[in-house]
XYZ file of C-alpha atoms in Angstrom:
130
model
C -13.700 26.142 17.579
C -10.942 27.957 19.426
C -8.902 25.455 21.534
C -9.203 27.666 24.658
C -12.976 27.672 24.295
C -12.968 23.891 23.702
C -10.778 23.318 26.768
C -13.033 25.425 28.993
C -16.088 23.560 27.745
C -14.269 20.255 28.319
C -13.459 21.101 31.964
C -16.963 22.427 32.741
C -18.681 19.466 31.078
C -16.455 16.893 32.791
C -17.130 18.483 36.176
C -20.879 18.099 35.613
C -20.713 14.745 33.786
C -18.498 13.064 36.371
C -20.613 14.416 39.235
C -23.769 12.976 37.669
C -22.146 9.952 35.962
C -23.639 11.151 32.672
C -21.730 9.155 30.052
C -23.790 10.604 27.173
C -22.922 14.168 28.182
C -19.228 13.276 28.371
C -19.253 11.288 25.116
C -20.546 14.378 23.275
C -17.123 15.986 23.872
C -15.279 13.322 21.857
C -14.781 12.637 18.159
C -16.080 9.233 17.000
C -12.519 8.049 16.327
C -11.016 9.368 19.574
C -8.213 7.597 21.404
C -8.325 7.541 25.214
C -5.656 6.321 27.601
C -6.314 6.035 31.323
C -2.964 5.591 33.053
C 0.159 4.597 31.137
C -0.131 0.797 31.237
C -3.863 0.278 30.857
C -5.389 -0.745 27.513
C -6.104 2.045 25.029
C -9.766 2.828 24.339
C -10.259 3.243 20.589
C -13.338 5.207 19.563
C -16.275 6.663 21.395
C -17.943 3.280 22.060
C -14.939 1.921 23.976
C -14.648 5.220 25.857
C -18.297 5.029 26.954
C -17.832 1.418 28.089
C -14.777 2.445 30.128
C -16.635 5.360 31.734
C -19.610 3.175 32.679
C -17.230 0.639 34.243
C -15.356 3.399 36.117
C -18.517 4.973 37.480
C -20.165 1.693 38.558
C -18.688 1.461 42.078
C -18.336 5.176 42.721
C -20.573 7.507 44.744
C -19.542 11.097 44.051
C -19.218 13.637 46.829
C -17.472 16.419 44.890
C -15.711 16.917 41.536
C -13.537 19.914 40.708
C -11.649 20.717 37.509
C -9.025 23.444 37.335
C -8.465 26.104 34.729
C -7.121 24.496 31.534
C -3.602 25.259 30.358
C -3.708 25.453 26.550
C -0.917 25.275 23.992
C -2.003 25.040 20.361
C -4.675 22.330 20.083
C -3.648 20.622 23.330
C -4.774 21.359 26.878
C -3.895 20.052 30.325
C -6.490 20.161 33.102
C -6.075 19.113 36.745
C -8.944 17.487 38.623
C -9.795 16.496 42.190
C -12.581 14.073 43.073
C -13.952 13.145 46.498
C -15.936 9.932 46.266
C -16.989 6.893 48.214
C -15.996 3.555 46.760
C -17.541 0.484 48.344
C -18.609 2.727 51.237
C -15.103 4.075 51.893
C -14.082 7.721 51.311
C -11.374 8.231 48.698
C -9.757 11.153 46.918
C -8.695 10.932 43.298
C -6.341 13.646 42.038
C -4.962 13.838 38.554
C -4.488 15.569 35.245
C -5.919 14.987 31.791
C -4.188 15.967 28.550
C -6.512 16.478 25.575
C -6.095 17.346 21.899
C -8.949 18.956 19.961
C -9.942 18.900 16.292
C -11.249 21.925 14.335
C -14.775 21.415 15.725
C -13.520 21.380 19.320
C -14.005 17.634 19.785
C -11.415 15.561 21.619
C -9.355 13.384 19.294
C -6.941 12.145 21.955
C -6.986 12.151 25.748
C -4.607 10.806 28.336
C -5.198 10.670 32.113
C -2.707 10.414 34.942
C -4.170 10.098 38.426
C -3.700 8.679 41.896
C -6.106 7.748 44.677
C -5.686 7.897 48.420
C -7.900 6.977 51.347
C -10.124 9.667 52.847
C -11.347 12.980 51.482
C -8.145 14.994 51.230
C -7.778 18.641 50.198
C -4.752 19.582 48.141
C -2.839 22.734 48.938
C -0.529 24.729 46.736
C 3.124 25.055 47.759
C 4.013 28.455 49.211
């Protein structure tokens, strides 16, 4: 699969899967032996099973209001995609903004992903610099 096509599918599927907390839908994007890192100093998730466990844990205390993924930037087999999430955690509004870097295999499955993100209180809109 073409990496641009894989990256577009990745962004569209994550937008839907995060909104609905559908771990099975998201897991279908990943190779069985994938490696996932969420933030630089957290433990690495090795394989699809550990990824699914991490996603279920992440989604457990989160009520989604809105999820948006940007247009992927693709270079070779690697893509970077920004995201913005408005959610309620423990009844409080929060915004999560970040970027995910993904590498795809020949079938368009993710072999490696790395997230960098930050949360802030309230539902905040991001604006582009002028």
